[in-house]
Coordinates of C-alpha atoms in Angstrom, one line a residue:
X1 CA 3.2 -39.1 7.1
X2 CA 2.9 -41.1 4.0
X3 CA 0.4 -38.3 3.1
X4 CA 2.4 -35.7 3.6
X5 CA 4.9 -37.5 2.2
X6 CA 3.4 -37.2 -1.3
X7 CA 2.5 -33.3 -1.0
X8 CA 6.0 -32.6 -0.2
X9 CA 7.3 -34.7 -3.1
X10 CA 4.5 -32.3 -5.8
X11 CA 6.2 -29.0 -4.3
X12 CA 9.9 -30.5 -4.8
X13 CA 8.8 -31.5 -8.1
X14 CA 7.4 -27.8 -9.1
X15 CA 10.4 -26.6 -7.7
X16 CA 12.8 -28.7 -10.0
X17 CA 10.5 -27.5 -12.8
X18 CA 11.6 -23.9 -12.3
X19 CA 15.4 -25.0 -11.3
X20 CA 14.2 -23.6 -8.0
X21 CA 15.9 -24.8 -4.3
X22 CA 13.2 -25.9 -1.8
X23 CA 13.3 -26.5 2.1
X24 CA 10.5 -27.9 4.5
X25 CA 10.8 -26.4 7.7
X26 CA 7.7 -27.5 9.7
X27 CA 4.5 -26.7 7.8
X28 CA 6.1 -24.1 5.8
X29 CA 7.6 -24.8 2.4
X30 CA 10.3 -22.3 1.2
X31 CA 11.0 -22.4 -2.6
X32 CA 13.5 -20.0 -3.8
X33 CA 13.3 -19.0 -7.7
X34 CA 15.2 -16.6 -10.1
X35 CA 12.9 -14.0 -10.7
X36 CA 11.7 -15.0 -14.2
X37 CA 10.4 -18.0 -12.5
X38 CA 7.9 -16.6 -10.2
X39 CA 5.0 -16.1 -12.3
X40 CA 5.1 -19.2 -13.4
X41 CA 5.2 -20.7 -10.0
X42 CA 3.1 -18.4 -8.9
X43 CA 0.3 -19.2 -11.1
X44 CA 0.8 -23.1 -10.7
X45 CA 0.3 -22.1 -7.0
X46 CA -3.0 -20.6 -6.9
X47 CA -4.8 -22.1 -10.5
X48 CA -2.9 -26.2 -10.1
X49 CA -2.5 -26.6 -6.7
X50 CA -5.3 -24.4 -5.0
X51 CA -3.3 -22.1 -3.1
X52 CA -4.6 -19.2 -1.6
X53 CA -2.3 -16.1 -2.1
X54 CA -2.2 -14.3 1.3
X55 CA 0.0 -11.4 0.7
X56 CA 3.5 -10.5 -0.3
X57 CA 6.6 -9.1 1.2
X58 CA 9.2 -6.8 0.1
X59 CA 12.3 -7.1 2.5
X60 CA 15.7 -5.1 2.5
X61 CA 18.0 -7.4 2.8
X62 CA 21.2 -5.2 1.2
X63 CA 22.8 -4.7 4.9
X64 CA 22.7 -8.8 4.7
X65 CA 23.8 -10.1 1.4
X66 CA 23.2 -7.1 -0.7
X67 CA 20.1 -7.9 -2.2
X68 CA 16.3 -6.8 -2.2
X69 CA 14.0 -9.7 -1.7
X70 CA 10.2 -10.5 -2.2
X71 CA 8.4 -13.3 -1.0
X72 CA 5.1 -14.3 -1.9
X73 CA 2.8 -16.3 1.0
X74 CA 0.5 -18.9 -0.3
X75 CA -1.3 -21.4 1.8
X76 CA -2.3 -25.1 1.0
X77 CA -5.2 -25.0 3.2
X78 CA -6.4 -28.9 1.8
X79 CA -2.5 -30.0 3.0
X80 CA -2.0 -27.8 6.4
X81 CA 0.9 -26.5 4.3
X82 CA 2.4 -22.8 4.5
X83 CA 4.1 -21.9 0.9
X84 CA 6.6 -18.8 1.3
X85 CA 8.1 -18.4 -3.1
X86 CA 11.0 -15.8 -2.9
X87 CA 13.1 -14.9 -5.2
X88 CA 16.3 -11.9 -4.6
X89 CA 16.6 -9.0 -6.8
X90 CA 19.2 -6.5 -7.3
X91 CA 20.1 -4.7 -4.6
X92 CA 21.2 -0.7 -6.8
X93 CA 17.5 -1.4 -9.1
X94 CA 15.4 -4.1 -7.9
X95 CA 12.8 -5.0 -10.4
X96 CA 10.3 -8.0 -10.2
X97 CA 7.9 -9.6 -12.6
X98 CA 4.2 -9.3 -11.3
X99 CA 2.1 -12.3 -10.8
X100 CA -1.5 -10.1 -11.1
X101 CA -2.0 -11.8 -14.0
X102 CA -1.9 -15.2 -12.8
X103 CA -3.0 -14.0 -9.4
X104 CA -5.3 -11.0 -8.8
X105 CA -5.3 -10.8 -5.6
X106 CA -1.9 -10.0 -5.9
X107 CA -2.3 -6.0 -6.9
X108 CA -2.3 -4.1 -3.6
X109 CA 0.8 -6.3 -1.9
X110 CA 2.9 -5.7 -5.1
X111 CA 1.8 -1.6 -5.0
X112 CA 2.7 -1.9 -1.2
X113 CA 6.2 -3.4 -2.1
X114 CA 6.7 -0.3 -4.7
X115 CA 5.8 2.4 -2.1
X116 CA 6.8 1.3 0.7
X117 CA 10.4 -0.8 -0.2
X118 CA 10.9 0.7 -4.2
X119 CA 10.3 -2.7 -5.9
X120 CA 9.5 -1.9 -9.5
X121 CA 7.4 -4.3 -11.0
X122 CA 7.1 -5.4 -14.8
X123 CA 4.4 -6.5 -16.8
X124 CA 1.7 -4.4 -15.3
X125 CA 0.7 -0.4 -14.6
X126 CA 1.9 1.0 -11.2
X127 CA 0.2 3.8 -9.0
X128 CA 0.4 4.7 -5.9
X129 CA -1.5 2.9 -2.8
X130 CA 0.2 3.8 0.5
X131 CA 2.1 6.8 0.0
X132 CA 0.0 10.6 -0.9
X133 CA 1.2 11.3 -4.3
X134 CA 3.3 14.7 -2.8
X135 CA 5.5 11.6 -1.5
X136 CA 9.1 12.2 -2.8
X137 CA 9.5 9.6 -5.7
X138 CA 13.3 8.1 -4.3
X139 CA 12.0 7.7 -0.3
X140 CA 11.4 4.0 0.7
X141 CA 10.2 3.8 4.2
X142 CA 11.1 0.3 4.8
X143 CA 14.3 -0.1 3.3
X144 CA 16.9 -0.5 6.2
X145 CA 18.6 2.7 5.7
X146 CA 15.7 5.2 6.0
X147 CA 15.6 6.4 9.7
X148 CA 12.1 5.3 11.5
X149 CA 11.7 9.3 12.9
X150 CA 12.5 10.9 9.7
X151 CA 10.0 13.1 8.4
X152 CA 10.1 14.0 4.3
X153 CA 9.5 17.2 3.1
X154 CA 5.9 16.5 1.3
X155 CA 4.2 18.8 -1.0
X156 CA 0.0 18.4 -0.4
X157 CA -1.7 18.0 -3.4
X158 CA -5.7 17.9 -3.4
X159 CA -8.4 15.5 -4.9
X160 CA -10.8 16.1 -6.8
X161 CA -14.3 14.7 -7.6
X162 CA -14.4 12.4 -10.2
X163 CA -17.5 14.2 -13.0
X164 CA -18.1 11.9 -16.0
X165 CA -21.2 12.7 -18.5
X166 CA -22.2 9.3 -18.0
X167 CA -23.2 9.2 -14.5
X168 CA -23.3 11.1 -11.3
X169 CA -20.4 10.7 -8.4
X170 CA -21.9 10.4 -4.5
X171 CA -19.0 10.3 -2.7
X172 CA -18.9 8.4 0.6
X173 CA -16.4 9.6 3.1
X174 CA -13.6 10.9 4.4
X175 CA -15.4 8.8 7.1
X176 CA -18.0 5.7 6.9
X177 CA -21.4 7.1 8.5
X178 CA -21.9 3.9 10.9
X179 CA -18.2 2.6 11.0
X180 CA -16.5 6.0 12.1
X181 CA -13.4 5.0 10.5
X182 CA -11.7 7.1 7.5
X183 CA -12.4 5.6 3.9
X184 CA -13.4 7.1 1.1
X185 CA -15.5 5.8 -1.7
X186 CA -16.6 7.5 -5.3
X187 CA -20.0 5.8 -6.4
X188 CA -20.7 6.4 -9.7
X189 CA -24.3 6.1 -10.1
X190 CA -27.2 6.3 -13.0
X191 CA -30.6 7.4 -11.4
X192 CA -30.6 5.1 -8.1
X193 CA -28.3 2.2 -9.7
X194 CA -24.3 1.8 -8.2
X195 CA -22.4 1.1 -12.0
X196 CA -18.9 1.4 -10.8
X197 CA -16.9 2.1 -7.3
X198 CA -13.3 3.9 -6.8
X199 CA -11.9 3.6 -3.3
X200 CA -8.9 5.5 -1.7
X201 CA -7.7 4.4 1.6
X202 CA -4.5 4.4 3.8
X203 CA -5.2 7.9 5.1
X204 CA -4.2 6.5 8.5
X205 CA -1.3 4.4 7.9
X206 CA 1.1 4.5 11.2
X207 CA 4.2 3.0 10.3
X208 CA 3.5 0.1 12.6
X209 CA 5.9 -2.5 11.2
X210 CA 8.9 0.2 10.7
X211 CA 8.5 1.0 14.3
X212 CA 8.6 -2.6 15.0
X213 CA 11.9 -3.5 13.3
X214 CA 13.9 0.1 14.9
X215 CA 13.0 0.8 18.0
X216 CA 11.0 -2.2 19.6
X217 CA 12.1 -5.3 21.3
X218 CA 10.9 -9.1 20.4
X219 CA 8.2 -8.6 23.8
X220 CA 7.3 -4.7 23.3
X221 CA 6.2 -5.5 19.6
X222 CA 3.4 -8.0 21.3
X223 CA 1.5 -4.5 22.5
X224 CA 2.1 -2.6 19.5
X225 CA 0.7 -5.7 17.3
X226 CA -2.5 -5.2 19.8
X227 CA -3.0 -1.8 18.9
X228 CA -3.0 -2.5 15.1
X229 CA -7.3 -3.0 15.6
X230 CA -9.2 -1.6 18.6
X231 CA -11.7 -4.7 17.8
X232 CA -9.5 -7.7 16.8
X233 CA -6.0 -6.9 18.7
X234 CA -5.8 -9.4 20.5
X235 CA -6.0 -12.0 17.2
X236 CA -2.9 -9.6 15.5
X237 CA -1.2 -9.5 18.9
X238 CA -1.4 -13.5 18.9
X239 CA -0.3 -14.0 15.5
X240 CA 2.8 -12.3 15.9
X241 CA 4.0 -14.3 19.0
X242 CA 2.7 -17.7 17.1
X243 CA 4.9 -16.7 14.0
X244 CA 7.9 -15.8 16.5
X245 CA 7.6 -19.0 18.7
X246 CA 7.7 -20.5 15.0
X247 CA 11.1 -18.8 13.9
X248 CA 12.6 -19.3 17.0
X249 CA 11.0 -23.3 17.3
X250 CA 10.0 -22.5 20.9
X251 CA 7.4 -25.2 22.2
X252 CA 5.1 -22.4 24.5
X253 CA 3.0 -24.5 27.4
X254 CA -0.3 -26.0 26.1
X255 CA -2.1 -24.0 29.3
X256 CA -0.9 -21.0 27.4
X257 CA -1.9 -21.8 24.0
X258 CA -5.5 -22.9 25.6
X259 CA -6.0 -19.4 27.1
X260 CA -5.4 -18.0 23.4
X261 CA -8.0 -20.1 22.1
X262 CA -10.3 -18.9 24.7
X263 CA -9.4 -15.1 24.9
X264 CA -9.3 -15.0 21.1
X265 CA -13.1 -16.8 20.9
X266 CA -14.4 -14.2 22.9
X267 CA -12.5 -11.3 20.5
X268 CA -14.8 -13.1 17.9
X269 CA -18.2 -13.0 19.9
X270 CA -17.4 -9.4 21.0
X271 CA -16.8 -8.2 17.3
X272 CA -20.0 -10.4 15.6
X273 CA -22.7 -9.1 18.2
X274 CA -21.2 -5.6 17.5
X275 CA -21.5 -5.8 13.9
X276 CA -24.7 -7.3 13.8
X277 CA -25.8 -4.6 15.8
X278 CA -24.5 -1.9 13.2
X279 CA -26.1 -3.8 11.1
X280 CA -29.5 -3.6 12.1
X281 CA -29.0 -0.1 12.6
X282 CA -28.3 0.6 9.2
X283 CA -31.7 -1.0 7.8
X284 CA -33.3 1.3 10.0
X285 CA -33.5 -1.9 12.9
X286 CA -32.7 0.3 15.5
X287 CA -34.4 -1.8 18.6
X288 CA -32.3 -5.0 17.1
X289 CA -29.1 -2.6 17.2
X290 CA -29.8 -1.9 21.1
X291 CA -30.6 -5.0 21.9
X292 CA -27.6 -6.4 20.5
X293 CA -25.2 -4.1 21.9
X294 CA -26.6 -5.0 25.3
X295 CA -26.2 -8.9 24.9
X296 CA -22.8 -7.5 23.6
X297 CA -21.9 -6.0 27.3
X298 CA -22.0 -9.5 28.7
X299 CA -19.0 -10.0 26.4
X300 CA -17.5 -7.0 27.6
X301 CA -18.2 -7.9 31.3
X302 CA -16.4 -11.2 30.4
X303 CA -13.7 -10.0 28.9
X304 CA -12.9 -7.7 31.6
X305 CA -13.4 -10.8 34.3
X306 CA -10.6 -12.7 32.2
X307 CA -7.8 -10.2 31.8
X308 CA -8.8 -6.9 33.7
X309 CA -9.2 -4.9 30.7
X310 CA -12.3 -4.0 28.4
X311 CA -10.8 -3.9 25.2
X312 CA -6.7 -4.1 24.6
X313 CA -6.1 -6.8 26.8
X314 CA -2.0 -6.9 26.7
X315 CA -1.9 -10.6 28.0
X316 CA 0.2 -11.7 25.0
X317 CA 3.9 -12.2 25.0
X318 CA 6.5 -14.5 23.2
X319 CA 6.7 -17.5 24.8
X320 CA 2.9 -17.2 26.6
X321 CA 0.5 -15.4 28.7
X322 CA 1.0 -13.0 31.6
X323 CA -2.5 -13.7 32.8
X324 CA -3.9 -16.8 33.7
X325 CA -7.7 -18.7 34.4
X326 CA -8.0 -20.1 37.4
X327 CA -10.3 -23.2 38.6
X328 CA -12.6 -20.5 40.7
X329 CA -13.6 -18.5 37.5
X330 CA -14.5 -21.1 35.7
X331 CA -18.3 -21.4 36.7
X332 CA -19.1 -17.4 36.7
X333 CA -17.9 -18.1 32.9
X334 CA -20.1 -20.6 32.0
X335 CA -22.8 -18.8 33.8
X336 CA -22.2 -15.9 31.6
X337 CA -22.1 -18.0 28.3
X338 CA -25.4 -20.0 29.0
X339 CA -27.1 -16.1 29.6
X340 CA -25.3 -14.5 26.5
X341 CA -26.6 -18.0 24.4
X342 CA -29.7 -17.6 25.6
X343 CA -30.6 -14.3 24.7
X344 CA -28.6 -13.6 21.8
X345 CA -30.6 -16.8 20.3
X346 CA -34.1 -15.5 21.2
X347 CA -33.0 -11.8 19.5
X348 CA -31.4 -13.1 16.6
X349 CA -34.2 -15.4 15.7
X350 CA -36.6 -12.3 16.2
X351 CA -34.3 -10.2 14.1
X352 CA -33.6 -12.4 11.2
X353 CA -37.3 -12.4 10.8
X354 CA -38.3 -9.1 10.7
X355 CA -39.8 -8.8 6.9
X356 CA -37.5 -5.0 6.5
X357 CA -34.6 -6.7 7.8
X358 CA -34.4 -9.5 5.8
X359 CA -35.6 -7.4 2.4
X360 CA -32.3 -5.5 2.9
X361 CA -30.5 -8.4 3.6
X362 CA -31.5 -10.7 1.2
X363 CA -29.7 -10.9 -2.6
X364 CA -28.2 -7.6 -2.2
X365 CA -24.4 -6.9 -2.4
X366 CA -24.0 -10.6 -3.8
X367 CA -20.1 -11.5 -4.5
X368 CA -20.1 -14.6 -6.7
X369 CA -17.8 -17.9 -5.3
X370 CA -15.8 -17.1 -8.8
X371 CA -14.4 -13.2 -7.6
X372 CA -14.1 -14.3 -4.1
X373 CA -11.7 -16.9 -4.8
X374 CA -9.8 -14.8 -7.5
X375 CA -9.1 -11.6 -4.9
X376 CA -8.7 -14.1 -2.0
X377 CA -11.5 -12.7 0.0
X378 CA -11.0 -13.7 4.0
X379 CA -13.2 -14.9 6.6
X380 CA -17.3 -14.3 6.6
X381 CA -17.2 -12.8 3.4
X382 CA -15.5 -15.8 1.9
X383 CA -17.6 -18.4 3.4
X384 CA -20.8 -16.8 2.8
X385 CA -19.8 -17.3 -1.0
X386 CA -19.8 -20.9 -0.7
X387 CA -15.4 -20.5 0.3
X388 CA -15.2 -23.2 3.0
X389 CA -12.0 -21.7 4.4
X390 CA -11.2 -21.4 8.2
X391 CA -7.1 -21.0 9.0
X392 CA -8.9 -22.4 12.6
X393 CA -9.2 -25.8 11.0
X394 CA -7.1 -25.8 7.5
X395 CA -4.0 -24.7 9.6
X396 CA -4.4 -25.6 13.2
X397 CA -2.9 -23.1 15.8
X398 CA -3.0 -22.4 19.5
X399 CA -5.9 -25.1 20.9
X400 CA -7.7 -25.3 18.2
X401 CA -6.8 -28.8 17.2
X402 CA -8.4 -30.0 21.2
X403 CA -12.3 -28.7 19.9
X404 CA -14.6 -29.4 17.4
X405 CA -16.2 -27.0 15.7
X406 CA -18.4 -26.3 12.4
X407 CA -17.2 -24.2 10.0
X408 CA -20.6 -22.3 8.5
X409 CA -21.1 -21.8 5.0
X410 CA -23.6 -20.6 2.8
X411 CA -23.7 -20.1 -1.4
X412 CA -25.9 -16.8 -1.3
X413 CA -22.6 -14.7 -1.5
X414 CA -24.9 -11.7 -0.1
X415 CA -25.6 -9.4 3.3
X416 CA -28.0 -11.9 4.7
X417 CA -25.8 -15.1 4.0
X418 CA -22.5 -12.6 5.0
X419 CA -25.0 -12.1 8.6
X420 CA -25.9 -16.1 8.7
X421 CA -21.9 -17.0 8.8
X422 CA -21.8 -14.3 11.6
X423 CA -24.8 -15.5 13.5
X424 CA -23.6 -19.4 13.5
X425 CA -19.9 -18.4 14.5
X426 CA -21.4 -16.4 17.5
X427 CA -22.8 -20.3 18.2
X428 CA -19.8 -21.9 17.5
X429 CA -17.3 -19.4 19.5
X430 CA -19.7 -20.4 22.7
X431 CA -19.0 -24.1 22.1
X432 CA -15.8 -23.7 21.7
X433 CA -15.0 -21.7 24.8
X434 CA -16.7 -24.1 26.9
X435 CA -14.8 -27.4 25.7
X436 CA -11.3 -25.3 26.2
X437 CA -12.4 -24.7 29.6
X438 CA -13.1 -28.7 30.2
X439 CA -10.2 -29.3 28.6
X440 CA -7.0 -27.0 30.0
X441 CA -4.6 -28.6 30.9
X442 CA -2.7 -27.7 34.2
X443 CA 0.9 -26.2 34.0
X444 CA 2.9 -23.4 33.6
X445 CA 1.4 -20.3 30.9
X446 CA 4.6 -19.0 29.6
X447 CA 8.1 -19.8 28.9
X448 CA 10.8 -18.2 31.7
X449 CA 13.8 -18.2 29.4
X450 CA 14.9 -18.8 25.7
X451 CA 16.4 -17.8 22.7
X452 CA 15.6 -16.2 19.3
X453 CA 18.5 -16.8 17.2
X454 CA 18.6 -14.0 14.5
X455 CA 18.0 -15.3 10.6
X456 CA 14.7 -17.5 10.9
X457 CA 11.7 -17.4 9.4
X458 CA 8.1 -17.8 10.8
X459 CA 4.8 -17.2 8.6
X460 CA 1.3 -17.4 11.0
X461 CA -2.2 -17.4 9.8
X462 CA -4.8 -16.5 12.4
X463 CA -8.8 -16.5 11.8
X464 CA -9.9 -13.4 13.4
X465 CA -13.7 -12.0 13.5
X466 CA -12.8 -10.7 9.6
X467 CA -10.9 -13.1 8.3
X468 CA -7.0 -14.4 7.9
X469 CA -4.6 -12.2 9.9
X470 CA -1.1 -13.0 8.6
X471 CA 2.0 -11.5 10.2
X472 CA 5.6 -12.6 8.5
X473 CA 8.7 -12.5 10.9
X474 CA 12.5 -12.5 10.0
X475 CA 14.1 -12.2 12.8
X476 CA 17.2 -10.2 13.8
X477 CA 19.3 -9.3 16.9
X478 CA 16.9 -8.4 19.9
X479 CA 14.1 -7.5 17.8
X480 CA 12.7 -8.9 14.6
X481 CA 14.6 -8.2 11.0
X482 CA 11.2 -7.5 8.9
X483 CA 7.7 -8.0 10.2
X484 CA 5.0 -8.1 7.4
X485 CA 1.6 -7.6 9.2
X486 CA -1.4 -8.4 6.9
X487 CA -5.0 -7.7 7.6
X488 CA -8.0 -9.3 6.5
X489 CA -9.7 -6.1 5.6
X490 CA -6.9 -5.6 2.8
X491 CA -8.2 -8.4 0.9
X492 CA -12.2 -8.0 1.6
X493 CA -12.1 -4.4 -0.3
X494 CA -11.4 -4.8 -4.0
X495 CA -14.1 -7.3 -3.8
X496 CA -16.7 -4.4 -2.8
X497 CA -16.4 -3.3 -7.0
X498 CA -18.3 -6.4 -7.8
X499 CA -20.3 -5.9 -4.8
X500 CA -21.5 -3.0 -5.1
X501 CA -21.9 -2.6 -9.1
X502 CA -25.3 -2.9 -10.5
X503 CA -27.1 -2.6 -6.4
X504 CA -29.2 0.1 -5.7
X505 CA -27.5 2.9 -4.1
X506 CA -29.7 2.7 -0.7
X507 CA -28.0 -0.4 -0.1
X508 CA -24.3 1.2 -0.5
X509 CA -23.7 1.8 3.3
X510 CA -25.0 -1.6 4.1
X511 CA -22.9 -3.8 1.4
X512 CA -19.6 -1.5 2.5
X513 CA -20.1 -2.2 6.0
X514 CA -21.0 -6.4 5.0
X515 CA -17.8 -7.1 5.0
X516 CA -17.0 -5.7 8.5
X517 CA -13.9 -3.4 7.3
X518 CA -11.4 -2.5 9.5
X519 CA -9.4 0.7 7.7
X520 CA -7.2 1.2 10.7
X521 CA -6.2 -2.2 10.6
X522 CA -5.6 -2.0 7.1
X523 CA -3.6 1.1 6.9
X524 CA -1.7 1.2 9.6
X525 CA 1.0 6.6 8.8
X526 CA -0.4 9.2 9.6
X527 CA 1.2 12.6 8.9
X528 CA 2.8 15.0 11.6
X529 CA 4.3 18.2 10.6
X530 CA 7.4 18.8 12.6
X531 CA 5.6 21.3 14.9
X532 CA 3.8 18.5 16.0
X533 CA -0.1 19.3 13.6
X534 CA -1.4 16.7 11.8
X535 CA -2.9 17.0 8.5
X536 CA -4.9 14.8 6.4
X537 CA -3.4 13.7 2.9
X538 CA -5.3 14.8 -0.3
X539 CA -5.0 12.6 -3.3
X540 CA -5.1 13.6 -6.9
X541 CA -6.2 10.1 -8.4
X542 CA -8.0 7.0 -6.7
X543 CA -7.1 3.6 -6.8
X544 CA -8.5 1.2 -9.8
X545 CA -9.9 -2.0 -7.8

């Protein structure tokens, strides 16, 4: 207490630097600042006190008070502390100063907020990131009075190929050839050397969180949160009812939280044995991508066993599970995890080995500790840069705080030390899942009745296979107010220009696929003409990273 004591009394103290009002409310800490403030904060936030910047949020909040807001989410991972610095701006022109000078990885939340909500923002140059640039310049998506099924007249406009005199362009794309997801990359290359990237993404954005604050209630938004990644819903899904049970200060049975911990464990094994086995495949490892995606089917077979479904479990509500894990599975589990332990130890140890393999691996795609912590890179791709950040342990959630766990870290900052962090968590996840099952507690797994008073606030971190989801939640009558979804994929790409720069081309696939991207998660609107055809956007100029 004393401890916490003291942190609290270094946030009040920033706060009275900046004339600022602050509020504890839990383990977040809401500081409220004139705009002209908020760089300044800002950068005491992430260079002083070691924040990490997670994201930003533009809200319209005219139909409330009149104003536009934008709130920037740090967290004090030393401290356990959420940090949520907003500041109101005018509700006819709202203009903001930007923070990407005293925080980097600011740049694609603050070009998200100009898009998506029309927040202009001073001090830096603007361009598009969401929205196709045949968008019409005065349509905001998010703000409260654009209709969810309105569809804008948009003229197409078509990309070209960057050509420079200096070097040649490959371009990777519209789809990754091993992640069969749309992306698309521009390598710039002279003879077989990478010397600069440009990225364009967001062809599949789907309007997730506008649907969520029209048409959805508080519970349907669980299974639309799920569908945001075909590989890590279930963590999304989660995060949303944790930062809803916060809001709303509902105290969900400990049974519950334990199956979370459990179900979301086994997300993280399903996702790591199927990226290492992509992996191997693309150094040309083809019997170690087999023989992964058969240990993998074990996961499968569990996950199935636990809540009836493959993939997209739908167990999740506010307020608990709909699913629960009885005494009699509990042994046909553990049976299962001794197997998968077993062999996934014996192939990994051959695999690692293999001379090709670990020539591939090994000092390419290197992202120095210095750029990973200045564009707030998330999850494996942090840690294997010597980032010892884990939302699991630095901000405790579901059951987490019942098990003990390592938290792997290597220094390398390349594919094979991004593949070691992978291989340990596989280790780790198996550990875990075992002491939650000696450990549940007995009791009810979801709440039968309560409220969500409209007006609160809850902010949730949760470590999935890629990194920090984050999902932001005002809520409002029925259904929540704004909900800010935030994947981990979002922050992992700008770091692929120091990647990939200076690496041999060969190994462009292979560093692009290192950090385990998820575009679907990240984009989340895809285009339908009226007649009901879908067409792909075309974009006249990329984004800078």
């Amino acid at each position: 207490m004393l401890r916490n004591t003291s942190i609290i009394d270094k946030y009040v103290k920033l706060a009275e630097s900046a004339n600022a009002s602050i509020m504890v409310d839990g383990d977040t800490i809401h500081i409220v600042a004139k705009p002209e403030y908020i760089p300044g904060l800002a950068g005491k936030l992430f260079n002083e006190f070691k924040c990490v910047h997670r994201t930003c949020v533009a809200t319209d909040e005219r139909p409330l008070n009149g104003f536009f807001s934008l709130t920037h989410l740090f967290t004090d991972d030393s401290n356990g502390f959420y940090v949520a610095l907003k500041t109101y701006l005018e509700g006819d022109k709202p203009r903001a100063p930007s923070i990407i000078e005293q925080v980097p990885a600011a740049d694609w939340c603050e070009m998200e907020a100009r898009d998506l909500v029309g927040i202009e923002f001073e001090g830096r140059s603007a361009y598009r990131l969401v929205l196709p640039p045949g968008w019409p310049s005065d349509v905001y998506p998010l703000r409260k009075d654009f209709q969810y099924d309105k569809r804008p007249s948009i003229l197409p406009v078509s990309e070209k190929i960057t050509i420079t005199e200096e070097s040649s362009t490959v371009p990777v794309g519209p789809y990754h050839p091993a992640l069969h997801e749309p992306e698309y990359f521009e390598l710039y290359v002279e003879g077989e050397k990478v010397v600069d990237v440009k990225y364009r993404g967001f062809h599949v954005h789907r309007g997730i969180e506008k649907l969520g604050e029209s048409r959805m209630t508080y519970q349907q938004v669980n299974f639309l949160a799920e569908r945001i990644c075909g590989i890590c819903g279930f963590e999304h899904s989660t995060c949303y009812a944790l930062a809803v049970e916060k809001a709303a200060k509902l105290d969900v049975p400990e049974r519950a939280q334990f199956i979370r911990s459990i179900i979301l464990e086994v997300e993280r094994l399903h996702s790591h044995l199927l990226w290492l086995g992509v992996a191997f495949h693309l150094v040309g490892y083809d019997a170690g991508f087999m023989h992964m995606w058969r240990i993998r089917e074990k996961v499968m077979y569990l996950s199935e066993y636990l809540t009836g479904s493959r993939k997209t479990y739908g167990i999740n509500l506010v307020g608990g599970v709909r699913k629960d894990i009885n005494e009699e599975k509990k042994p046909k589990i553990l049976e299962t995890l001794d197997t998968l332990e077993k062999e996934f130890k014996e192939l990994v140890g051959i695999a690692t080995s293999v001379p090709q393999v670990k020539r591939r691996l090994t000092g390419t795609g290197i992202l120095p500790r210095e750029d990973a912590v200045k564009l707030g890179v998330e999850g494996p791709v942090a840690r294997a840069s010597g980032v010892d950040r884990d939302a699991r342990r630095d901000l405790p959630y579901a059951a987490y705080k019942h098990v003990s766990f390592k938290v792997p870290v290597y220094t390398e900052g390349d594919n094979m030390a991004r593949t070691l962090v992978r291989v340990d968590e596989v280790f780790e996840s198996i550990s875990m899942i075992k002491q939650l099952l000696d450990q549940m507690p007995k009791g009810p797994i979801r709440l039968e009745e309560f409220d969500i008073p409209p007006g609160k606030i809850g902010v949730q971190v949760v470590e999935a296979p890629r990194g920090g989801d984050i999902h932001f939640v005002v809520t409002g009558e029925g259904k929540p107010y704004r909900w800010r979804v935030r994947a981990p994929t979002y922050n992992n790409i700008p770091a692929l220009r120091v990647m990939l720069r200076d690496q041999p081309l060969a190994d462009a696939p292979l560093t692009i696929a290192s950090i385990d991207p998820c575009f679907s998660c990240t984009d989340r609107v895809v285009v339908i003409r009226e007649d009901g055809s879908v067409y792909k956007l075309s974009l006249v100029e990329g984004v800078k990273l």
